[in-house]
mmCIF file of C-alpha atoms in Angstrom:
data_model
loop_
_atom_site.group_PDB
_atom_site.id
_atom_site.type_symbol
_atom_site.label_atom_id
_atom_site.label_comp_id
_atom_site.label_asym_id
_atom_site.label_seq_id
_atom_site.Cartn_x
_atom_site.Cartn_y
_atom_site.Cartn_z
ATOM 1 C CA UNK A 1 0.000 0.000 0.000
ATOM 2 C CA UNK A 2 3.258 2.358 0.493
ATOM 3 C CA UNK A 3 4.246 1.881 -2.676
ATOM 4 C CA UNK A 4 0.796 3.245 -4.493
ATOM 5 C CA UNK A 5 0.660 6.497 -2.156
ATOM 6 C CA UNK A 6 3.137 8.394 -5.052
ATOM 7 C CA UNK A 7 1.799 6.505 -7.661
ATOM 8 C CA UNK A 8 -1.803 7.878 -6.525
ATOM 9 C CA UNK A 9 -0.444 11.165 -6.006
ATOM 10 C CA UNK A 10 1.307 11.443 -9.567
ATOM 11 C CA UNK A 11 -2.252 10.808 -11.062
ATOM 12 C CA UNK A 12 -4.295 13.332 -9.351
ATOM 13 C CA UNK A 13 -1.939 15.765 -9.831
ATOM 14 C CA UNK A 14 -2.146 14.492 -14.197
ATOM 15 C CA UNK A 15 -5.727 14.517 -13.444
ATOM 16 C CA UNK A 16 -5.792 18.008 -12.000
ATOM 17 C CA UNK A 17 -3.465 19.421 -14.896
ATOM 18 C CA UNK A 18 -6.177 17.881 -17.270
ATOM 19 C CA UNK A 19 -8.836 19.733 -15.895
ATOM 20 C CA UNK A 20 -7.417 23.196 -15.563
ATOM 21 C CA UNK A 21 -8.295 25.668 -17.894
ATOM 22 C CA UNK A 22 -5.147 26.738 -18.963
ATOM 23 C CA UNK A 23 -4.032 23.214 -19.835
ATOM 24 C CA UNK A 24 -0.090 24.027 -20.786
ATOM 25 C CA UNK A 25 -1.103 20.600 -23.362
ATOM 26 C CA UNK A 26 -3.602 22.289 -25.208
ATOM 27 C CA UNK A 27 -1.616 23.851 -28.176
ATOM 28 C CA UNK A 28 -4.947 25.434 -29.823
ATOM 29 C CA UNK A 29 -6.498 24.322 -33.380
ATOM 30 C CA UNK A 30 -4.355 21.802 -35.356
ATOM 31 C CA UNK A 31 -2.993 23.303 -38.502
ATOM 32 C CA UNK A 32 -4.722 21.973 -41.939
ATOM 33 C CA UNK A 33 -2.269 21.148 -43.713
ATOM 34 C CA UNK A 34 -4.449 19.609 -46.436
ATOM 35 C CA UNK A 35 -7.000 22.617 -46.376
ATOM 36 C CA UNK A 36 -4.043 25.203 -47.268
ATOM 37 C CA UNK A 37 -1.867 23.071 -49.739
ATOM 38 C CA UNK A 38 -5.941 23.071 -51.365
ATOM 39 C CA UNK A 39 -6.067 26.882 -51.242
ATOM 40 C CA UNK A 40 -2.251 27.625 -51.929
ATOM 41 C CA UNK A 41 -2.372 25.747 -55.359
ATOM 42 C CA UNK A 42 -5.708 27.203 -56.453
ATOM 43 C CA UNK A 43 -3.424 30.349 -55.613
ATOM 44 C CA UNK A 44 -0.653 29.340 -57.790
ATOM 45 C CA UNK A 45 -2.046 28.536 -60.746
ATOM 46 C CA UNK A 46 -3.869 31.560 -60.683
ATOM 47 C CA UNK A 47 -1.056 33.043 -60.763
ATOM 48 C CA UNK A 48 0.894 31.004 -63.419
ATOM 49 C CA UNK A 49 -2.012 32.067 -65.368
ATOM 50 C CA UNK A 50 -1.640 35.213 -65.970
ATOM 51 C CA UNK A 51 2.136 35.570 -65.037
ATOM 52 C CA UNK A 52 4.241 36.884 -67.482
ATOM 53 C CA UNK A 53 7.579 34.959 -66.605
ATOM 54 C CA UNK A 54 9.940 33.671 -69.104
ATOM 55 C CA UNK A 55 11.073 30.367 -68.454
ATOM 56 C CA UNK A 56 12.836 26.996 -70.523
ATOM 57 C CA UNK A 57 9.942 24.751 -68.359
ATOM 58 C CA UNK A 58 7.970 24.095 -65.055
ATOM 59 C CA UNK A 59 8.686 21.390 -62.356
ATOM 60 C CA UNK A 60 5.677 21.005 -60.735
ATOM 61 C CA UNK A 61 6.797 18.813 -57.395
ATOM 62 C CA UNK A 62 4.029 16.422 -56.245
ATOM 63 C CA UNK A 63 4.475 18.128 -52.902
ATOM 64 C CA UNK A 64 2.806 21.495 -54.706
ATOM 65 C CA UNK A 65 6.282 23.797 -55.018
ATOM 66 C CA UNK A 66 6.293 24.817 -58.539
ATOM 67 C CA UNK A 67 10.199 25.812 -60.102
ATOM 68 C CA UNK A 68 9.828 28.128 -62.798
ATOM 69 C CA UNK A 69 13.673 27.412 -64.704
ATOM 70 C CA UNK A 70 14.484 30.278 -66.399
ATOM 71 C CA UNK A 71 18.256 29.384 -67.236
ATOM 72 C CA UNK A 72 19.564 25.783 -66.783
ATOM 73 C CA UNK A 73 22.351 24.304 -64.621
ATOM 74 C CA UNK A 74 24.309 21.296 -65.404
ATOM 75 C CA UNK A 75 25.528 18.905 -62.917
ATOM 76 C CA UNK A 76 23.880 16.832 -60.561
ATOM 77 C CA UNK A 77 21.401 17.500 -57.894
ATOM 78 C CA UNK A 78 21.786 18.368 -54.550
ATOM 79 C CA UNK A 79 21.051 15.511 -52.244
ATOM 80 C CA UNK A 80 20.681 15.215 -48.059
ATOM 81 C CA UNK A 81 23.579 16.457 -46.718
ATOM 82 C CA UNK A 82 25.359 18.822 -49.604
ATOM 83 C CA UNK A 83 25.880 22.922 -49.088
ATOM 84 C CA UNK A 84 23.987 24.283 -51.678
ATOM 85 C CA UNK A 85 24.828 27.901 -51.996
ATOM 86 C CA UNK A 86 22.413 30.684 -53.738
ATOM 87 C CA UNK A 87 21.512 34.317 -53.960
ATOM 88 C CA UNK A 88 17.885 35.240 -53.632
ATOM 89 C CA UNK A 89 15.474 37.455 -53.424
ATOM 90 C CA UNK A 90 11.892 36.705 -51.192
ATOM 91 C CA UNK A 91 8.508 38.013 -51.728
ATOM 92 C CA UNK A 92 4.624 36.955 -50.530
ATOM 93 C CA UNK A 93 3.455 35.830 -54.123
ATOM 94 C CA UNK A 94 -0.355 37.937 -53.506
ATOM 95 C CA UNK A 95 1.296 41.341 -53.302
ATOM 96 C CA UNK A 96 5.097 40.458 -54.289
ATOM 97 C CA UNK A 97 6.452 42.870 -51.555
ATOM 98 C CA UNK A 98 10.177 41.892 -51.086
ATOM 99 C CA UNK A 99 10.302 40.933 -47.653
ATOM 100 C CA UNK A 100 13.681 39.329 -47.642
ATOM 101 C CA UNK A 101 17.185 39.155 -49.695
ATOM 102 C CA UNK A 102 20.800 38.000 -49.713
ATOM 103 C CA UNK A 103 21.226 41.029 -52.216
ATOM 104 C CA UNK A 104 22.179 44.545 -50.559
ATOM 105 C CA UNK A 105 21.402 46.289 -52.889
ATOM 106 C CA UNK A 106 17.552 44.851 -53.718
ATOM 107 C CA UNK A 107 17.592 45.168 -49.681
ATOM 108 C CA UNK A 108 18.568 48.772 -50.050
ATOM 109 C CA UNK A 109 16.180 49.349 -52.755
ATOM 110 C CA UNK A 110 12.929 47.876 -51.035
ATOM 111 C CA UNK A 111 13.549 49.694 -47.661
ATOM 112 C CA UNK A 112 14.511 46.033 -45.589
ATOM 113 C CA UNK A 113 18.526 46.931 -45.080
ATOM 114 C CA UNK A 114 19.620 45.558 -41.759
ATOM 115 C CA UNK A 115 22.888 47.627 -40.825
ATOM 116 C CA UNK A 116 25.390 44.655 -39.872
ATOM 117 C CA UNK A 117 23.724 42.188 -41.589
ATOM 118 C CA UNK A 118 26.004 40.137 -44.498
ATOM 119 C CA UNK A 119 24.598 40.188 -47.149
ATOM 120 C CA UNK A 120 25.793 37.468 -49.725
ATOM 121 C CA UNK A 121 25.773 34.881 -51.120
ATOM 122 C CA UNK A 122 23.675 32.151 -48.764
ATOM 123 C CA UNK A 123 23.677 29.214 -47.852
ATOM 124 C CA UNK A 124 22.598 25.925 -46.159
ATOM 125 C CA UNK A 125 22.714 21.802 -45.760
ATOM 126 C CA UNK A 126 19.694 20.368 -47.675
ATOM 127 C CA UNK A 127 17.596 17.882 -45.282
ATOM 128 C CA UNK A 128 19.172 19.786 -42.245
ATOM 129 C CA UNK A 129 15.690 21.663 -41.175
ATOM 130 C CA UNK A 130 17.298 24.714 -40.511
ATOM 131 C CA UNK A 131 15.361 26.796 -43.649
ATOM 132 C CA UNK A 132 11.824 26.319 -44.991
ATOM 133 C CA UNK A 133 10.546 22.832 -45.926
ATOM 134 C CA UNK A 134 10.110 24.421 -49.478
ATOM 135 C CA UNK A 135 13.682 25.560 -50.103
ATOM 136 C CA UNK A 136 14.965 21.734 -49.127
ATOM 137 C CA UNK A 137 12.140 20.468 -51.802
ATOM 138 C CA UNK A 138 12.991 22.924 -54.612
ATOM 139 C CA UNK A 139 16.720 22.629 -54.465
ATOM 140 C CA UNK A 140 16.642 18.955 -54.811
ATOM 141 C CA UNK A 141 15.006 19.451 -58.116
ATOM 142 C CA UNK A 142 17.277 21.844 -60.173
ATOM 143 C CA UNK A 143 21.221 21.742 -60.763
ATOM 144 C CA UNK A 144 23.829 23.815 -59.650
ATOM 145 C CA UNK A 145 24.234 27.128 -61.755
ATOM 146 C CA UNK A 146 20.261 27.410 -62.158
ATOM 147 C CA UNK A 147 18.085 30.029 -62.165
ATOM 148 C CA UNK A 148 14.491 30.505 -61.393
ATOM 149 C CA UNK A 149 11.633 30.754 -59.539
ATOM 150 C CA UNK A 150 9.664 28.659 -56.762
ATOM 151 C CA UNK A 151 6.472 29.001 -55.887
ATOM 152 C CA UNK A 152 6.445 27.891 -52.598
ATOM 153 C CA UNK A 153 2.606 26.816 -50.767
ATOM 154 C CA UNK A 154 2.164 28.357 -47.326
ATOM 155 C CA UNK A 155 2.776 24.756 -45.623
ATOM 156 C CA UNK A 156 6.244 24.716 -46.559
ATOM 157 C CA UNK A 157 7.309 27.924 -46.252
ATOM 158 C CA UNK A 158 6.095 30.021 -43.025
ATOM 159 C CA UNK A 159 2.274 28.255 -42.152
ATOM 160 C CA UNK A 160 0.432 30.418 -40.045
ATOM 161 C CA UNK A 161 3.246 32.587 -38.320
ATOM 162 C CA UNK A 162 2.209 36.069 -37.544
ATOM 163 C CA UNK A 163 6.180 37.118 -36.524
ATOM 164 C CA UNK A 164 6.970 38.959 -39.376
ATOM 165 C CA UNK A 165 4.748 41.759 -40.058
ATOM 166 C CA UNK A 166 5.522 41.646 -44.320
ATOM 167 C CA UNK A 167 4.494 38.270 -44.135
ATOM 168 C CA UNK A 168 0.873 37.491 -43.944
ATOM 169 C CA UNK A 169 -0.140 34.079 -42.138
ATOM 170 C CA UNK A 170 -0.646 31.342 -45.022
ATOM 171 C CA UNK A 171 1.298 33.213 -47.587
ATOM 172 C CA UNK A 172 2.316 31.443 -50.807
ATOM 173 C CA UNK A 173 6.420 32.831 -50.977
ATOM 174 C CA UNK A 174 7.718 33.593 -53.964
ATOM 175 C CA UNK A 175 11.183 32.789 -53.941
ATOM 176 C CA UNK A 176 13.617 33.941 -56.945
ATOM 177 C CA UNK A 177 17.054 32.381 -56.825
ATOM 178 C CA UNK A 178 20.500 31.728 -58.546
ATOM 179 C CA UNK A 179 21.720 28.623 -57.383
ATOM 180 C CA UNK A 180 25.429 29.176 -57.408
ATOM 181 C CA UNK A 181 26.764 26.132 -56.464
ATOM 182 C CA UNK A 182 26.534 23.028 -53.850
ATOM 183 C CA UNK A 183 29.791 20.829 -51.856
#
């Protein structure tokens, strides 16, 4: 019976957790993913549409990212694991307000210069999660020394955030890059 005092203990004190209003489990509504890949690719072809964009073709990933190639690489293509290194330049697709840049001087230009910042060329370890699922699933399908444009749907890219103020919760990115190189 001495041994089930804690045991009894540790469960009132789940079941009192589970009861209180502020539950610190309750993480609020469960993003649809499904619901805004739906409404991100009515977006996007909307958009490729009308878009006047010059390109050689269209990859359109089963995951939803469309890469507009506008001049093609040679090579192979970046797998898990290689530095792929690129300039870019990063807009909301809806408006296509620059919101972000490795370019000073397009930084400059759109008012979003960070003194201190380095600008330059970028870059990161595909598969590593440290940028947005839609840059890992884009770069995978082009070759070093490309250039182009992903669409990028709202699930991959920044979901629902509300911490950047030029970027609107569910925003399709449009991402223009020139993929420079990879080790």
């Amino acid at each position: 019976m001495k041994n089930l005092v804690p045991l009894l203990i540790v469960f009132g004190f789940i079941g009192m957790l589970s009861c209180e209003p502020n539950n610190p489990f309750d993480t609020g509504p469960v993003y649809d993913l499904e619901g805004n890949l739906e409404a991100d690719s009515t977006k996007i072809v909307a958009f490729l549409d009308t878009a006047r964009i010059d390109s050689i073709y269209r990859i359109h990933d089963p995951s939803g990212v469309v890469i507009i190639v506008q001049e093609e690489g040679e090579g192979s293509r970046p797998r898990t694991g290689n530095v792929v290194y690129f300039d870019y330049v990063q807009s909301v697709l809806l408006d296509q307000v620059i919101f972000e840049t490795s370019l000073e001087q397009v930084a400059r230009d759109n008012d979003i210069f960070v003194e201190g910042r380095m600008y330059g060329i970028a870059n990161f370890v595909l598969g590593s999660g440290t940028v947005i699922t839609g840059w890992d699933i884009g770069f995978r399908r082009v070759r070093p020394r490309t250039k182009g444009i992903m669409l990028i749907p709202s699930p991959y890219a920044f979901r629902n955030q509300t911490s950047n103020s030029r970027i609107p919760p569910n925003s399709v990115l449009l991402f223009e890059f020139d993929f420079r190189g990879m080790d």
